Coordinates of C-alpha atoms and ligand atoms in Angstrom, one line a residue:
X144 CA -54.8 -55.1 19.8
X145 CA -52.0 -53.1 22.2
X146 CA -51.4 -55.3 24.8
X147 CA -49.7 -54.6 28.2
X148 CA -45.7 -52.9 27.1
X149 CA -43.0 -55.1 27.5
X150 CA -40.8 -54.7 31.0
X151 CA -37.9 -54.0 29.3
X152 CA -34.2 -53.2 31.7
X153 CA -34.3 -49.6 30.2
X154 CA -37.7 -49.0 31.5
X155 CA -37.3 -50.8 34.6
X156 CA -34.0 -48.3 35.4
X157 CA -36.0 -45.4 34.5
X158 CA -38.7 -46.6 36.9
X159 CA -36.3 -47.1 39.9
X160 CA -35.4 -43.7 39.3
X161 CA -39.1 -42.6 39.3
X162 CA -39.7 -44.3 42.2
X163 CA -36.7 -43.0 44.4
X164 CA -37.8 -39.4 43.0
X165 CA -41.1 -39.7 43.9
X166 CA -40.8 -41.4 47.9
X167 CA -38.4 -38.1 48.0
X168 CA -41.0 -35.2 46.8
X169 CA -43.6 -37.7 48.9
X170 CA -41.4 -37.2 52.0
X171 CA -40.9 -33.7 51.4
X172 CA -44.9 -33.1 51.5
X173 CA -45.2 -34.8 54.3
X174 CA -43.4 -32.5 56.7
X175 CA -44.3 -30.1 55.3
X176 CA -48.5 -31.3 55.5
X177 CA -47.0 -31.7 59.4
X178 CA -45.5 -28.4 60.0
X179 CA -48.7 -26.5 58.6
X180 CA -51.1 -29.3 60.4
X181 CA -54.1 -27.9 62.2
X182 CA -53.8 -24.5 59.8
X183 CA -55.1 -26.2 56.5
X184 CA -57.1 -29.2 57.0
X185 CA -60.0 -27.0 57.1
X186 CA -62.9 -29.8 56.2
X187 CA -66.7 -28.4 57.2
X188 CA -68.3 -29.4 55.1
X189 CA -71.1 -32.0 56.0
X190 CA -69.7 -34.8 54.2
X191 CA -66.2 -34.8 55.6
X192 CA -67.0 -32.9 58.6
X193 CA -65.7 -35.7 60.6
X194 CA -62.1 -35.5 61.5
X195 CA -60.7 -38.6 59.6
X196 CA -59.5 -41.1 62.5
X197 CA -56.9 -41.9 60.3
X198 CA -55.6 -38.7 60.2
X199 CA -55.3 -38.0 63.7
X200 CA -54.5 -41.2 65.7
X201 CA -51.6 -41.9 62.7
X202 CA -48.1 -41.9 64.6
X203 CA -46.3 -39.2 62.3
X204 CA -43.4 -38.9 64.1
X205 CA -42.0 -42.2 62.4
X206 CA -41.0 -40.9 58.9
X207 CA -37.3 -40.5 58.2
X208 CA -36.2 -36.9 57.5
X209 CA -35.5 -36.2 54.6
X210 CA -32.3 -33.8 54.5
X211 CA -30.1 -36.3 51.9
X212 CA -32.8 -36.0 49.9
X213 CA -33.6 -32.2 49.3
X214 CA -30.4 -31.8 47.1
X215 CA -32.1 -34.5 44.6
X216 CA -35.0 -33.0 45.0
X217 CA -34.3 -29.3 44.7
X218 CA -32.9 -30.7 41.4
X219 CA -35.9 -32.9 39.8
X220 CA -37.5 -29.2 40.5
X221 CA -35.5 -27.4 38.5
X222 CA -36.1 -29.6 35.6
X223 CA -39.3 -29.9 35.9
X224 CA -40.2 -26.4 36.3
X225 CA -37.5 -25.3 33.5
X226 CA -39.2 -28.1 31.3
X227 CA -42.9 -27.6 31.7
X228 CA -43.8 -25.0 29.5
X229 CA -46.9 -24.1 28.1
X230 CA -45.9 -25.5 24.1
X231 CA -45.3 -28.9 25.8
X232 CA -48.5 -29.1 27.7
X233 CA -50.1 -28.9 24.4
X234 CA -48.3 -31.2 22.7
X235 CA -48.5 -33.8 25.1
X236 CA -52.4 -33.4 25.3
X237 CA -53.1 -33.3 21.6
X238 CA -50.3 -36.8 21.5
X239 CA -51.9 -38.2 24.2
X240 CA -55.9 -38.2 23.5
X241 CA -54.9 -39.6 19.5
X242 CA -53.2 -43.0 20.4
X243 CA -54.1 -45.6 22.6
X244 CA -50.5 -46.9 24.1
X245 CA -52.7 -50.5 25.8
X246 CA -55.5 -52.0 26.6
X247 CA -55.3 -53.9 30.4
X248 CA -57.4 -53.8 33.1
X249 CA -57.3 -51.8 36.1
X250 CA -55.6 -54.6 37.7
X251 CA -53.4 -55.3 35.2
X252 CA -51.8 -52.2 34.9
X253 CA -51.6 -52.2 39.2
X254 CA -49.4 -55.3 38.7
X255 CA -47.5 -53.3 35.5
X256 CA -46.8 -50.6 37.9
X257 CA -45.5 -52.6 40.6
X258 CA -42.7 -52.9 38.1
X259 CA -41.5 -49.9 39.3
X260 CA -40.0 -50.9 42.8
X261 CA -36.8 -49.7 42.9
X262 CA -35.0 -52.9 44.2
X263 CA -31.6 -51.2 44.8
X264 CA -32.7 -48.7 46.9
X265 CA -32.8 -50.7 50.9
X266 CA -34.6 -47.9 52.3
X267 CA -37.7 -47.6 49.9
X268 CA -40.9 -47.5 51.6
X269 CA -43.1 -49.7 49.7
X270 CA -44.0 -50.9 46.3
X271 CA -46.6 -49.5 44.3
X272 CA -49.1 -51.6 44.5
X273 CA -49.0 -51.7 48.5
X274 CA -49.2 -47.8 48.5
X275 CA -52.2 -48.3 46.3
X276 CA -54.1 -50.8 48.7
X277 CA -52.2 -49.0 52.0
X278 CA -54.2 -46.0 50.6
X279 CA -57.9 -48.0 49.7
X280 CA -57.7 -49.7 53.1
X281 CA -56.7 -46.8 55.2
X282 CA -60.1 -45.3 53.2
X283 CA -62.2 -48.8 54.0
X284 CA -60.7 -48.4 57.9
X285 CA -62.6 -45.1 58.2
X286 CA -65.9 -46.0 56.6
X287 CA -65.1 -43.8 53.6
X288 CA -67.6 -45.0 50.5
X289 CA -66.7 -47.2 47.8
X290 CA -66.0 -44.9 45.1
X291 CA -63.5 -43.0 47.4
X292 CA -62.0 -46.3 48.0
X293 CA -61.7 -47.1 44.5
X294 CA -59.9 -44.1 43.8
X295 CA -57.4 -44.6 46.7
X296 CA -56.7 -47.6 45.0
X297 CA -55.9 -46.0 41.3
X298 CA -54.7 -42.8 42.0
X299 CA -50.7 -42.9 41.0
X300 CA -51.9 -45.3 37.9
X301 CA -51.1 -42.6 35.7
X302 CA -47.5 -43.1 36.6
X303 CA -47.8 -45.8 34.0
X304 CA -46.5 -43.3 31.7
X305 CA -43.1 -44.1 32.7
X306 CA -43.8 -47.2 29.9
X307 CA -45.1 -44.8 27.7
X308 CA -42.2 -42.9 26.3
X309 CA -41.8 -39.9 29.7
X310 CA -38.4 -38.8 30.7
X311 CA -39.6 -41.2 34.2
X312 CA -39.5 -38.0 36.2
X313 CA -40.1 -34.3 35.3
X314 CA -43.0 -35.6 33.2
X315 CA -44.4 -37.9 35.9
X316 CA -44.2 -37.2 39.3
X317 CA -43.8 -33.9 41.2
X318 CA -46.0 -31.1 42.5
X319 CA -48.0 -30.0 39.9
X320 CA -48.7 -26.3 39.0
X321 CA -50.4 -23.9 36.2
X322 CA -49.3 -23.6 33.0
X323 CA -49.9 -20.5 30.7
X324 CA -49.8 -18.4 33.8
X325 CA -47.8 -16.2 36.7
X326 CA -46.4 -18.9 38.4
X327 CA -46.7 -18.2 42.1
X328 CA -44.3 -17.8 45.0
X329 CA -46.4 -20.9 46.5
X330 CA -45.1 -23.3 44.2
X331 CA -42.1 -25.3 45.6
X332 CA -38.5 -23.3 45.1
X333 CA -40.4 -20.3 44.5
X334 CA -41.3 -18.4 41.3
X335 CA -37.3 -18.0 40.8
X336 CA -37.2 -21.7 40.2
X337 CA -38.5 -21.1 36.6
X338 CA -36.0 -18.4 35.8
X339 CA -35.4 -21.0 33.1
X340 CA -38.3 -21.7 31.8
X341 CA -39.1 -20.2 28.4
X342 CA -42.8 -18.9 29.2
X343 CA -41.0 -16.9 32.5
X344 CA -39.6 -14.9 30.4
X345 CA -43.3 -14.0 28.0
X346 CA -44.6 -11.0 29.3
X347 CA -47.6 -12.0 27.9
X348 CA -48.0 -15.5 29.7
X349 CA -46.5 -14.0 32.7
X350 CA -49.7 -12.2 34.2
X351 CA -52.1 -13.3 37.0
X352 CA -54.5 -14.8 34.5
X353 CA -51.9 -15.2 31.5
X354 CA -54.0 -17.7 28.6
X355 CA -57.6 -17.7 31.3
X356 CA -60.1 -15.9 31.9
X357 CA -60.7 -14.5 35.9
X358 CA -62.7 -17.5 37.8
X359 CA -62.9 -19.7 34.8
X360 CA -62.9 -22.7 36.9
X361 CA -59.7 -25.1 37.0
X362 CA -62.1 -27.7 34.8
X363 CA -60.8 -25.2 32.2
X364 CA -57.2 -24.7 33.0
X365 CA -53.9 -27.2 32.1
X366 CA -52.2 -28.4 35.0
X367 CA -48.5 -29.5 34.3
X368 CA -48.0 -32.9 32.5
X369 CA -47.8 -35.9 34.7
X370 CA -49.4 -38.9 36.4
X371 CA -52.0 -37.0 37.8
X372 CA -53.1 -35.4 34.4
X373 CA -52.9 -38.3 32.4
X374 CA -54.9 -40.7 34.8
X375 CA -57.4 -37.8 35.5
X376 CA -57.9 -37.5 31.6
X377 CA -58.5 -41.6 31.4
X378 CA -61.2 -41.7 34.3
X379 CA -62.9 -38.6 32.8
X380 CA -63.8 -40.4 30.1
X381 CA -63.9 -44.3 30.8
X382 CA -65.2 -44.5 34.7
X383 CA -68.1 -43.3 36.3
X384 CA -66.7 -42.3 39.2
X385 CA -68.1 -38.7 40.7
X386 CA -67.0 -35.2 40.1
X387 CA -65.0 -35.5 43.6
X388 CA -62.8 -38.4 42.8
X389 CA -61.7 -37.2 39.5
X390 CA -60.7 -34.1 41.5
X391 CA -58.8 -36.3 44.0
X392 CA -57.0 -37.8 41.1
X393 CA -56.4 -34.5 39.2
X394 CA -55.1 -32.6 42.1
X395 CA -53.8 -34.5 44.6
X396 CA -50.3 -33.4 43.3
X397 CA -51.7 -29.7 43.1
X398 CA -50.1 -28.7 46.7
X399 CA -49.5 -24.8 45.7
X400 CA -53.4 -24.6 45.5
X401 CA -54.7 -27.2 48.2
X402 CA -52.2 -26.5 50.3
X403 CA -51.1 -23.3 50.2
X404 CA -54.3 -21.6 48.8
X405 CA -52.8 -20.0 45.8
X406 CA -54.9 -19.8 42.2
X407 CA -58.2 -18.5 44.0
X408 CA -58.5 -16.3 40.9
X409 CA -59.1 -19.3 38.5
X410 CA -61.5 -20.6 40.9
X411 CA -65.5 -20.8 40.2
X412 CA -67.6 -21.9 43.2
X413 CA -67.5 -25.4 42.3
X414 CA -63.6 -26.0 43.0
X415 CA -64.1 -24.8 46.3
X416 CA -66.4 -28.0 47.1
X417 CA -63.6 -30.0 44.9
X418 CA -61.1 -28.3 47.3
X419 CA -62.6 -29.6 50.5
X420 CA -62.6 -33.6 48.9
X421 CA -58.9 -33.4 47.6
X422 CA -58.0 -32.1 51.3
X423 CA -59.5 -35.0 52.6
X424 CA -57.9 -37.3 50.3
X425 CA -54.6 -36.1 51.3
X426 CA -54.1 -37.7 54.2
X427 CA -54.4 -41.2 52.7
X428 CA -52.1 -40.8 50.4
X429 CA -49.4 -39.4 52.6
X430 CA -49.6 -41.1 55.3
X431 CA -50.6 -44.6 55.0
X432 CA -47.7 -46.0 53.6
X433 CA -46.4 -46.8 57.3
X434 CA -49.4 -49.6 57.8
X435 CA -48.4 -52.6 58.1
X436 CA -48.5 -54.4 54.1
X437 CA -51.4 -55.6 53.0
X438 CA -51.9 -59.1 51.9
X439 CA -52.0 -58.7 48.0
X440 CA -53.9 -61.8 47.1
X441 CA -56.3 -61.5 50.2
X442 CA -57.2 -57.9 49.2
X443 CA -57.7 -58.9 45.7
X444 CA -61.3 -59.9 45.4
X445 CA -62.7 -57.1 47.4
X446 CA -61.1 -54.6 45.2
X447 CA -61.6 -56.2 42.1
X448 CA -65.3 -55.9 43.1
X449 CA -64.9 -52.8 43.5
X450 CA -63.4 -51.8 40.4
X451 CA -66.1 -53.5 38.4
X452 CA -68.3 -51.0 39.7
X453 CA -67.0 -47.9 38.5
X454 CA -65.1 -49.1 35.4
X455 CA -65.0 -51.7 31.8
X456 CA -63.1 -54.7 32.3
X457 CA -60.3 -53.2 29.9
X458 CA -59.2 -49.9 29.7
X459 CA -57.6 -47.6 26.6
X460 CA -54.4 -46.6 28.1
Ligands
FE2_729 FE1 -49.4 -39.5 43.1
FE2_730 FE1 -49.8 -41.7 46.0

């Protein structure tokens, strides 16, 4: 039996680094969520028709700006889009789906990833597990249903691959984008920004569609390698959450297409209804890590509750 990895310093200062990283491309999507506000949160459908209260009462003004971080975060994009080639995607995916790296619960591995707190860094906003519950309650608060909830409450779980051999960074966190395709101008830092990547410079790869077929559905295309990917791939098979939250989970990282609308020539109709959940998913995520922090232990049974309905008691990591 894998159990839970070992805590070890080396992960622990990869982690910090993660975390720092990651509050940083967070911050960054937040202004820019605010600048473009009113323009795309475009939610008609019947189901979120309601403007989330959440959304609109939330005091936005209170995030710090985020100019001393852009240089460390123009950076982690260059890697990350120099390093996120099509070969790797592969690789990772076939790696990935033939091992199992542990066996914990859901909780388990919420308590392994609040591991990650980067303790030297004063100004950090929260640790993981608060952003996980900040996320879930902020959900509960507006009535949203349980399985929404549930997946407010795992969503970054898949940034457990920091344990599980990544890099901590490129290969974790981050916008994500297509692979084996024209990479678009919408992506953060431009298409330019891959000048160093190796599939930039294949002709072949390099077209609208590159390795997929027009409208073939994002189900069927590779998203770059991270935390979103990885935890998408583990509630796929072993949860029965519905269509929408594994969308949530998949893309909520995926801001050059539900943000800026790029990729509509991968999409079938069914992304567009996937399109309008992740939008309203958003939000949460972005925003909720202001609210006040939630009592841990208090929160605990509810969620655990929760969690029993959509998932095993132990999960193949
Ligand atoms: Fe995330
Ligand atoms: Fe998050």
């Amino acid at each position: 039996m894998v159990h839970a990895p070992e805590v070890t310093t080396f992960a622990k200062d990869r982690a910090a680094k993660l975390d720092r990283i990651s509050d940083e491309v967070d911050e960054v999507n937040v202004l820019k969520l605010k600048a473009s506000k009113g323009e795309d949160v475009n939610i008609d459908d019947k189901f979120w028709e309601e403007q989330s209260k959440f959304d609109s009462e939330k005091d936005k003004t209170t995030f710090r700006q985020y100019e001393d971080a852009c240089d460390r975060v123009k950076s982690f994009y260059l890697e990350q889009h120099t390093k996120q080639t099509l070969a790797y995607n592969l690789k990772m995916r076939e790696e990935f789906r033939k091992t199992v790296r542990a066996r914990m619960s859901i909780w388990e591995a919420m308590e392994l990833l609040e591991t990650l707190v980067d303790e030297s860094d004063p100004d950090t906003s929260v640790g993981q597990i608060q952003h996980l519950l900040q996320t879930a309650e902020s959900m509960r608060r507006d009535g949203k249903p349980e399985w929404m909830q549930v997946t407010g409450l795992i969503h970054d779980l898949g940034k457990l691959l920091c344990f599980f051999g990544a890099d901590g960074q490129w290969d974790v966190v981050g916008d994500t984008f297509v692979v084996g395709c024209k990479f678009p101008e919408a992506i953060v830092y431009g298409s330019e920004s891959f000048k160093a990547n190796p599939d930039y410079n294949n002709p072949e790869l390099m077209t609208e569609n590159g390795i997929y077929e027009p409208h073939c559905g994002l189900d069927n295309v590779m998203l770059s390698w991270g935390h979103d990917e990885y935890l998408y791939d583990i509630c796929k098979r072993q949860s029965t959450l519905p269509k929408e939250a594994l969308s949530m989970i998949r893309y909520h990282s995926f801001y050059p297409w539900h943000r800026e609308e790029a990729y509509q020539h991968l999409m079938n109709e069914d992304d567009k209804v996937q399109l309008k959940a992740v939008r309203a998913f958003n939000p949460y995520d972005l925003y909720s890590k202001s609210d006040a922090p939630p009592v841990v232990d208090e929160l605990r049974p509810y969620y655990e509750g929760l969690i029993k309905k959509f998932f095993p008691p132990e999960i193949e990591w």
